[in-house]
Coordinates of C-alpha atoms and ligand atoms in Angstrom, one line a residue:
S3 CA 9.3 -77.5 -2.8
G4 CA 8.5 -74.1 -1.3
T5 CA 6.0 -75.3 1.3
S6 CA 8.6 -77.4 3.2
E7 CA 10.6 -74.3 4.0
K8 CA 10.0 -72.4 7.2
V9 CA 7.8 -69.5 6.4
D10 CA 7.5 -68.0 9.9
F11 CA 9.0 -67.8 13.3
K12 CA 5.8 -68.8 15.2
N13 CA 7.5 -71.6 17.1
Q14 CA 10.7 -69.9 17.9
K15 CA 11.4 -68.0 21.1
N16 CA 13.8 -65.6 19.5
V17 CA 14.6 -64.2 16.1
V18 CA 18.2 -63.1 15.4
I19 CA 18.7 -60.1 13.2
Q20 CA 22.1 -58.5 12.5
N21 CA 23.6 -60.5 15.5
Q22 CA 20.9 -59.4 17.9
A23 CA 18.3 -61.6 19.4
Y24 CA 14.7 -60.3 19.7
Q25 CA 12.1 -62.1 21.7
T26 CA 9.1 -63.1 19.6
D27 CA 5.5 -62.6 20.7
E28 CA 2.0 -62.6 19.2
W29 CA 3.0 -59.6 17.0
T30 CA 5.9 -61.4 15.3
N31 CA 5.2 -61.7 11.6
V32 CA 8.5 -61.2 9.9
S33 CA 9.5 -64.2 7.7
P34 CA 12.9 -65.6 6.8
K35 CA 12.2 -64.4 3.2
I36 CA 11.7 -60.8 4.3
L37 CA 14.7 -60.8 6.6
S38 CA 16.8 -62.0 3.7
Y39 CA 16.4 -58.6 2.1
L40 CA 18.1 -56.8 5.1
G41 CA 21.6 -55.7 4.3
K42 CA 21.1 -55.9 0.6
N43 CA 21.2 -52.1 0.5
L44 CA 20.6 -51.7 -3.2
H45 CA 20.7 -48.0 -2.8
L46 CA 24.4 -48.3 -1.8
K47 CA 25.4 -50.7 -4.7
K48 CA 27.5 -48.9 -7.2
D49 CA 25.9 -49.0 -10.7
H50 CA 22.5 -50.2 -9.4
P51 CA 19.8 -47.9 -10.8
L52 CA 18.5 -47.1 -7.2
C53 CA 22.0 -46.1 -6.2
L54 CA 22.4 -44.0 -9.4
I55 CA 19.2 -42.2 -8.7
K56 CA 20.0 -41.7 -5.0
D57 CA 23.4 -40.2 -6.0
S58 CA 21.9 -37.8 -8.4
I59 CA 19.3 -36.7 -5.9
V60 CA 21.9 -36.2 -3.2
E61 CA 24.1 -34.3 -5.8
H62 CA 21.1 -32.1 -6.6
F63 CA 20.7 -31.2 -2.9
Y64 CA 24.4 -30.7 -2.3
S65 CA 25.0 -28.4 -5.3
K66 CA 21.8 -26.4 -5.0
Y67 CA 21.6 -25.8 -1.3
M68 CA 24.6 -24.3 0.5
K69 CA 25.1 -22.8 3.9
S70 CA 26.8 -19.4 4.0
T71 CA 30.0 -21.3 4.9
R72 CA 29.8 -22.9 1.4
T73 CA 29.2 -26.3 2.9
P74 CA 26.1 -28.4 1.9
L75 CA 22.9 -27.5 3.8
F76 CA 21.5 -31.0 3.9
A77 CA 23.2 -33.7 6.0
V78 CA 22.8 -37.1 4.3
F79 CA 22.3 -40.4 6.2
D80 CA 22.0 -43.6 4.1
N81 CA 23.0 -46.5 6.4
F82 CA 20.6 -46.5 9.4
S83 CA 19.4 -50.0 10.4
P84 CA 15.9 -50.7 9.2
V85 CA 15.1 -52.2 12.6
V86 CA 13.3 -49.5 14.6
S87 CA 11.0 -49.1 17.6
T88 CA 7.3 -48.6 17.3
F89 CA 8.1 -45.2 19.0
Q90 CA 10.3 -44.2 16.2
N91 CA 8.1 -45.5 13.4
F92 CA 4.7 -44.3 14.9
D93 CA 4.6 -42.4 18.2
S94 CA 7.3 -39.9 17.4
M95 CA 5.4 -39.1 14.2
L96 CA 2.1 -38.7 16.0
V97 CA 0.6 -41.9 14.6
R98 CA -2.0 -42.6 17.3
K99 CA -2.2 -46.0 19.0
D100 CA -5.4 -46.9 17.1
H101 CA -4.4 -45.6 13.7
V102 CA -4.8 -48.2 10.9
S103 CA -1.3 -47.8 9.6
R104 CA 0.0 -49.6 12.7
A105 CA -1.9 -52.8 11.9
K106 CA -0.2 -56.1 12.0
S107 CA -1.7 -56.8 8.6
D108 CA 0.3 -53.9 7.0
N109 CA 3.7 -54.1 8.8
Y110 CA 6.5 -56.5 9.5
Y111 CA 6.7 -56.7 13.2
I112 CA 9.7 -58.4 15.0
N113 CA 7.7 -58.1 18.2
E114 CA 5.2 -55.8 19.9
S115 CA 7.7 -52.9 20.3
T116 CA 10.1 -53.5 17.3
L117 CA 9.5 -53.6 13.6
L118 CA 11.1 -53.1 10.2
R119 CA 10.6 -49.5 9.4
A120 CA 7.6 -48.8 7.2
H121 CA 8.9 -45.4 6.2
T122 CA 12.1 -43.3 6.5
S123 CA 10.1 -40.9 8.6
A124 CA 11.0 -43.2 11.5
H125 CA 14.3 -41.3 11.8
E126 CA 13.0 -37.8 11.8
H127 CA 12.6 -37.4 15.6
D128 CA 16.1 -38.6 16.4
L129 CA 17.7 -36.4 13.8
L130 CA 15.7 -33.3 14.8
K131 CA 16.5 -34.0 18.4
S132 CA 20.2 -34.0 17.6
G133 CA 19.8 -30.4 16.4
L134 CA 19.9 -30.8 12.7
D135 CA 17.7 -28.5 10.7
A136 CA 18.1 -29.9 7.2
F137 CA 18.7 -33.5 6.4
I138 CA 18.1 -36.4 4.0
V139 CA 17.6 -40.0 5.0
V140 CA 17.8 -42.9 2.4
G141 CA 16.9 -46.5 3.2
D142 CA 15.0 -49.7 2.6
V143 CA 11.5 -49.8 4.0
Y144 CA 9.2 -52.7 4.6
R145 CA 5.4 -53.1 4.1
R146 CA 2.9 -55.8 3.7
D147 CA 1.2 -54.6 0.6
T148 CA -0.6 -55.6 -2.6
I149 CA 1.3 -57.5 -5.4
D150 CA 1.6 -55.7 -8.7
S151 CA 4.1 -54.0 -11.0
S152 CA 4.6 -50.9 -8.7
H153 CA 4.4 -52.5 -5.3
F154 CA 7.0 -54.7 -3.5
P155 CA 7.3 -55.6 0.2
V156 CA 10.7 -53.9 0.3
F157 CA 11.3 -50.6 -1.4
H158 CA 13.4 -47.6 -0.8
Q159 CA 12.6 -44.1 0.3
I160 CA 14.3 -40.8 0.5
E161 CA 13.2 -38.5 3.3
G162 CA 13.9 -34.8 3.3
V163 CA 13.4 -32.3 6.1
R164 CA 14.1 -28.6 6.3
L165 CA 13.4 -26.2 9.1
F166 CA 13.3 -22.4 9.1
N167 CA 13.6 -20.0 11.9
K168 CA 12.1 -16.6 11.7
K169 CA 15.1 -15.0 10.2
Q170 CA 15.5 -17.7 7.5
L171 CA 11.8 -17.7 6.6
F172 CA 11.3 -14.0 6.2
A173 CA 14.7 -13.1 4.9
K174 CA 13.4 -12.1 1.4
S175 CA 10.2 -10.5 2.7
Q176 CA 9.2 -6.9 1.8
D177 CA 7.3 -6.3 5.0
S178 CA 9.1 -5.0 8.1
Y179 CA 10.7 -7.9 9.8
N180 CA 9.3 -7.1 13.2
E181 CA 5.7 -7.4 12.1
L182 CA 6.1 -10.9 10.7
K183 CA 5.5 -13.9 12.9
I184 CA 5.7 -17.7 12.4
F185 CA 3.4 -18.4 15.3
E186 CA -0.1 -17.3 16.5
D187 CA -2.8 -18.6 18.7
G188 CA -5.2 -19.1 15.8
S189 CA -7.4 -21.6 14.2
L190 CA -6.9 -24.8 12.2
Y191 CA -7.7 -24.4 8.5
T192 CA -7.3 -26.7 5.5
D193 CA -4.2 -24.9 4.6
K194 CA -2.6 -24.2 8.0
Q195 CA -2.1 -25.5 11.6
A196 CA -3.7 -23.5 14.4
C197 CA -0.3 -22.4 15.8
H198 CA 1.1 -21.1 12.4
T199 CA 0.4 -17.8 10.8
L200 CA -1.0 -18.0 7.3
E201 CA 2.0 -16.2 5.8
A202 CA 4.5 -18.5 7.5
S203 CA 2.6 -21.6 6.4
K204 CA 2.2 -20.4 2.8
L205 CA 5.9 -19.5 2.6
V206 CA 7.0 -22.9 3.8
E207 CA 4.5 -24.6 1.5
M208 CA 5.8 -22.7 -1.5
N209 CA 9.4 -23.5 -0.6
L210 CA 8.5 -27.2 -0.2
K211 CA 6.7 -27.4 -3.6
Q212 CA 9.4 -25.4 -5.3
T213 CA 12.1 -27.7 -3.9
L214 CA 10.4 -30.8 -5.1
E215 CA 9.5 -29.3 -8.5
D216 CA 13.1 -28.3 -9.0
L217 CA 14.2 -31.8 -8.1
V218 CA 11.8 -33.6 -10.6
C219 CA 12.7 -31.1 -13.3
D220 CA 16.3 -31.7 -12.7
L221 CA 15.8 -35.5 -12.8
F222 CA 13.3 -35.8 -15.7
G223 CA 13.7 -32.6 -17.6
K224 CA 11.5 -29.6 -17.9
D225 CA 8.8 -31.4 -19.8
V226 CA 7.9 -33.7 -17.0
V227 CA 4.1 -33.8 -16.4
Y228 CA 3.2 -33.6 -12.7
R229 CA 0.3 -32.6 -10.5
W230 CA -0.2 -31.8 -6.8
V231 CA -2.9 -33.7 -4.9
D232 CA -4.2 -32.9 -1.4
A233 CA -3.3 -35.7 1.0
Y234 CA -3.4 -36.6 4.7
F235 CA -0.6 -37.7 7.0
P236 CA -0.8 -37.7 10.8
F237 CA 2.6 -36.0 10.9
T238 CA 2.0 -33.1 8.5
H239 CA -0.6 -30.4 7.9
P240 CA -1.3 -29.3 5.2
S241 CA -0.2 -32.5 3.3
F242 CA 0.3 -33.1 -0.4
E243 CA 1.2 -35.8 -2.8
M244 CA 2.9 -35.4 -6.1
E245 CA 1.9 -37.6 -9.1
I246 CA 3.7 -37.9 -12.3
F247 CA 2.2 -39.1 -15.6
F248 CA 3.8 -42.4 -16.6
G249 CA 2.7 -45.3 -18.8
G250 CA -0.6 -43.7 -19.5
E251 CA -1.6 -43.1 -15.9
W252 CA -0.8 -41.0 -12.9
M253 CA 1.7 -42.6 -10.5
E254 CA 2.2 -41.4 -7.0
M255 CA 5.8 -40.4 -6.4
L256 CA 5.9 -38.8 -3.0
G257 CA 4.1 -37.5 0.1
C258 CA 5.0 -34.3 1.9
G259 CA 3.7 -31.5 4.0
I260 CA 4.4 -29.0 6.8
L261 CA 5.5 -30.9 9.9
Q262 CA 3.1 -30.9 12.8
Q263 CA 4.5 -28.3 15.2
E264 CA 4.2 -30.8 18.1
I265 CA 6.9 -32.9 16.5
L266 CA 9.3 -30.0 16.4
N267 CA 8.4 -28.8 19.9
T268 CA 9.0 -32.3 21.3
A269 CA 12.4 -32.5 19.5
G270 CA 13.5 -29.2 20.9
A271 CA 13.0 -27.1 17.8
K272 CA 10.1 -25.0 19.0
D273 CA 11.2 -21.8 17.4
S274 CA 11.2 -23.2 13.9
I275 CA 8.7 -24.3 11.3
G276 CA 9.5 -27.0 8.8
W277 CA 8.6 -29.2 5.9
A278 CA 9.2 -32.9 5.2
F279 CA 8.8 -35.2 2.2
G280 CA 9.1 -39.0 1.6
L281 CA 9.7 -40.2 -1.9
G282 CA 9.7 -43.7 -3.4
L283 CA 13.0 -44.3 -5.2
E284 CA 11.7 -47.3 -7.2
R285 CA 8.8 -45.2 -8.5
L286 CA 11.2 -42.4 -9.6
A287 CA 13.6 -44.9 -11.2
M288 CA 10.7 -46.7 -13.1
R289 CA 9.6 -43.4 -14.6
L290 CA 13.2 -42.2 -15.3
F291 CA 14.5 -45.4 -16.9
N292 CA 11.2 -46.7 -18.2
I293 CA 11.4 -49.8 -16.1
P294 CA 8.0 -51.5 -16.4
D295 CA 8.1 -53.8 -13.3
I296 CA 9.4 -53.2 -9.8
R297 CA 10.8 -56.7 -9.6
Y298 CA 13.6 -55.7 -11.9
F299 CA 15.4 -53.9 -9.1
W300 CA 16.0 -57.3 -7.3
C301 CA 17.1 -59.0 -10.4
Q302 CA 20.7 -60.2 -10.3
E303 CA 20.8 -60.8 -14.1
D304 CA 23.6 -59.1 -16.0
A305 CA 21.1 -58.3 -18.8
F306 CA 19.5 -55.9 -16.3
L307 CA 22.5 -54.5 -14.3
S308 CA 24.8 -54.1 -17.3
Q309 CA 22.5 -51.5 -18.7
F310 CA 23.4 -49.2 -15.9
R311 CA 27.1 -50.0 -15.5
G312 CA 29.6 -47.2 -15.9
C313 CA 27.0 -44.6 -16.5
K314 CA 28.2 -41.0 -16.2
N315 CA 24.8 -39.3 -16.6
I316 CA 21.6 -40.9 -15.7
K317 CA 19.8 -39.1 -18.6
D318 CA 21.9 -41.2 -21.0
I319 CA 20.4 -44.5 -20.0
N320 CA 17.7 -45.9 -22.2
F321 CA 16.6 -49.1 -20.5
K322 CA 15.5 -52.0 -22.7
P323 CA 13.2 -54.2 -20.7
M324 CA 13.9 -57.9 -20.9
L325 CA 10.3 -58.8 -20.1
S326 CA 9.5 -61.8 -22.3
N327 CA 6.9 -60.8 -24.9
Q328 CA 4.7 -63.8 -23.8
P329 CA 1.5 -62.7 -22.1
P330 CA 1.3 -63.7 -18.4
V331 CA -0.2 -67.0 -17.4
V332 CA -3.3 -66.3 -15.3
N333 CA -4.4 -68.9 -12.7
D334 CA -7.3 -68.3 -10.4
M335 CA -7.6 -69.6 -6.8
S336 CA -10.8 -69.5 -4.8
F337 CA -11.4 -70.4 -1.1
W338 CA -13.7 -69.9 1.9
V339 CA -12.0 -67.5 4.3
P340 CA -12.1 -67.5 8.1
D341 CA -13.3 -64.4 10.0
E342 CA -9.9 -63.1 10.9
F343 CA -8.6 -63.4 7.3
C344 CA -7.1 -60.4 5.5
S345 CA -5.9 -60.1 1.9
N346 CA -2.4 -59.0 3.0
D347 CA -1.9 -62.3 4.8
F348 CA -2.5 -64.0 1.5
Y349 CA -0.3 -61.6 -0.4
D350 CA 2.5 -62.1 2.1
L351 CA 2.2 -65.9 1.9
V352 CA 2.4 -65.7 -1.9
R353 CA 5.5 -63.4 -1.6
S354 CA 7.2 -65.9 0.7
L355 CA 6.7 -68.8 -1.7
D356 CA 7.3 -66.9 -5.0
T357 CA 10.3 -68.1 -6.9
G358 CA 10.3 -64.8 -8.8
I359 CA 7.7 -65.6 -11.4
I360 CA 4.6 -63.8 -10.0
E361 CA 3.8 -60.4 -11.6
S362 CA 0.6 -59.5 -9.7
V363 CA -2.2 -60.8 -7.7
I364 CA -5.7 -59.3 -7.8
L365 CA -8.8 -60.0 -5.7
K366 CA -11.1 -60.8 -8.6
D367 CA -14.2 -61.5 -6.6
S368 CA -15.5 -61.9 -3.1
F369 CA -19.0 -62.7 -1.8
V370 CA -20.8 -64.0 1.2
H371 CA -22.8 -67.1 0.8
P372 CA -26.5 -66.2 1.6
K373 CA -27.2 -69.5 3.5
T374 CA -24.0 -70.3 5.3
N375 CA -22.9 -66.7 5.8
K376 CA -19.3 -67.8 4.8
S377 CA -17.1 -65.4 2.8
S378 CA -15.3 -66.6 -0.4
H379 CA -12.4 -64.9 -2.1
C380 CA -11.2 -65.4 -5.6
Y381 CA -7.7 -64.2 -6.6
S382 CA -6.2 -64.1 -10.0
I383 CA -2.5 -64.8 -9.9
F384 CA -0.6 -63.5 -12.9
Y385 CA 2.6 -65.5 -13.6
R386 CA 5.3 -63.9 -15.8
H387 CA 9.1 -63.8 -15.4
T388 CA 10.8 -60.5 -16.0
S389 CA 13.0 -61.9 -18.8
R390 CA 12.3 -65.4 -19.8
P391 CA 9.3 -67.6 -20.8
L392 CA 7.8 -69.8 -18.1
T393 CA 7.3 -73.6 -18.3
K394 CA 3.9 -75.0 -17.5
T395 CA 5.4 -77.2 -14.8
E396 CA 7.0 -74.4 -12.8
V397 CA 3.7 -72.4 -12.8
N398 CA 1.8 -75.5 -11.7
V399 CA 4.3 -76.4 -9.0
L400 CA 4.1 -72.9 -7.5
H401 CA 0.4 -72.7 -7.8
N402 CA 0.0 -76.0 -6.0
D403 CA 2.4 -74.9 -3.3
I404 CA 0.4 -71.8 -2.7
Q405 CA -2.8 -73.8 -2.5
T406 CA -1.3 -76.2 0.0
A407 CA 0.2 -73.4 2.1
V408 CA -2.9 -71.2 2.2
V409 CA -4.9 -74.1 3.6
T410 CA -2.4 -75.2 6.2
Q411 CA -1.3 -71.7 7.3
L412 CA -4.3 -69.4 6.8
N413 CA -7.0 -71.9 7.6
V414 CA -9.0 -71.3 4.4
V415 CA -11.1 -74.0 2.8
G416 CA -10.0 -74.6 -0.8
R417 CA -12.6 -74.5 -3.6
W418 CA -10.6 -76.4 -6.1
Ligands
LIG507 C1 4.9 -42.1 3.5 O1 5.6 -43.2 3.7 C2 5.3 -40.9 4.3 N1 6.2 -41.2 5.3 C3 5.8 -39.8 3.4 C4 5.9 -38.5 4.0 C5 7.1 -38.1 4.6 C6 4.8 -37.6 4.0 C7 7.2 -36.9 5.2 C8 4.9 -36.4 4.6 C9 6.1 -36.0 5.2 P1 3.5 -43.1 1.6 O2 3.0 -44.3 2.3 O3 2.5 -42.5 0.7 O4 3.9 -42.0 2.6 O5 4.8 -43.5 0.8 C10 5.6 -42.5 0.1 C11 6.0 -43.0 -1.2 O6 6.7 -44.3 -1.2 C12 4.9 -43.2 -2.2 O7 4.5 -42.0 -2.8 C13 5.5 -44.1 -3.2 O8 6.4 -43.4 -4.1 C14 6.4 -45.0 -2.4 N2 5.7 -46.3 -2.1 C15 4.7 -46.5 -1.1 N3 4.4 -47.8 -1.1 C16 5.2 -48.5 -2.0 C17 5.4 -49.9 -2.4 N4 4.7 -50.9 -1.8 N5 6.3 -50.2 -3.3 C18 7.0 -49.2 -3.9 N6 6.9 -47.8 -3.5 C19 6.0 -47.5 -2.6
LIG508 MG1 0.7 -42.7 -0.3

């Protein structure tokens, strides 16, 4: 059964990843299950929907944006290792030491200074430093997150960055070139950084939004329904998210904004201003092909993959979900939680035991007992396979395995 498998590296001195040994410490929380996703590189697998969509995004950028020398403007990188330093993932992107996004509960740490990248932004600093001013990075990213049809602990992002020097930014401007400036010693507003002039900031924002609108119109057609929402990222200001209407609700597709000037200055590009975006490939593919559940991307079944094979134009694909028409089996689980407990620990444990039959997990109820002051959580686990009906036995076996593991590994007290 699942519980007898090793689910963590707590008692090992080293963890070996891609032939390299890393010393473990109190930060180590990667599991063998998570490490088994490394090197799968779905975005590089011919005929895989994530690869098809990656190719068509790259093709869009290659054909639409050329240098004067008729070579593509954007350099593309799609095979950087997902093992990065905390400097690359956080510090280089101005994520402060105490920022919530660094939490052990949200990331897969190999040790205190090394983790599986949580976003492709982890490569921006190195690439900017190498002197590039327009590039795209594609790769697998890793996060401890909720369990539902649009979240998976491993997903894929495309990062885009473009810088402009004064000449490039104001090339089409009517005003006399000498009077236009990118930089000023000004104030911070909701729509610009203190060091940027309003006109420079607005031009870059317009270019960013136009670039992304052109991309989604190219992918989805002109009728696509999208909206811009204000957002916050430590590495951009102003920041935005684009949402697309899908399946009756708004789904967040990407985050973007004008790069904090400090990032460019540190990387040796202090005369330029620039934008960046990070986009979830699975989310785009779900909307484009009408894929109702993110687990499909990891499915080895021919019934899934064959629907994409030999495709010439991604617009021709009309995905037929194999999702069994049975409703999910819902089983609840309640327990008293210790003080240090966080929901992501539970989700991660569930992920590590899941045999591929869990669709979602929701925190249904939580309360504090008035007399004992103890907290109780109740989770509903929705069991449903992406393509076949489930047997009662397999659901019960997994549910029991989770109950056993949550008691032995997360120190909860079961209420069953
Ligand atoms: C980021 O990761 C930022 N690095 C994006 C960015 C880059 C902003 C550059 C500004 C400049 P966020 O955490 O929102 O932001 O993730 C970006 C996208 O990844 C989301 O919009 C969504 O499409 C996708 N995504 C996020 N979490 C998951 C998940 N668990 N499963 C699948 N897709 C996800
Ligand atoms: Mg977001």
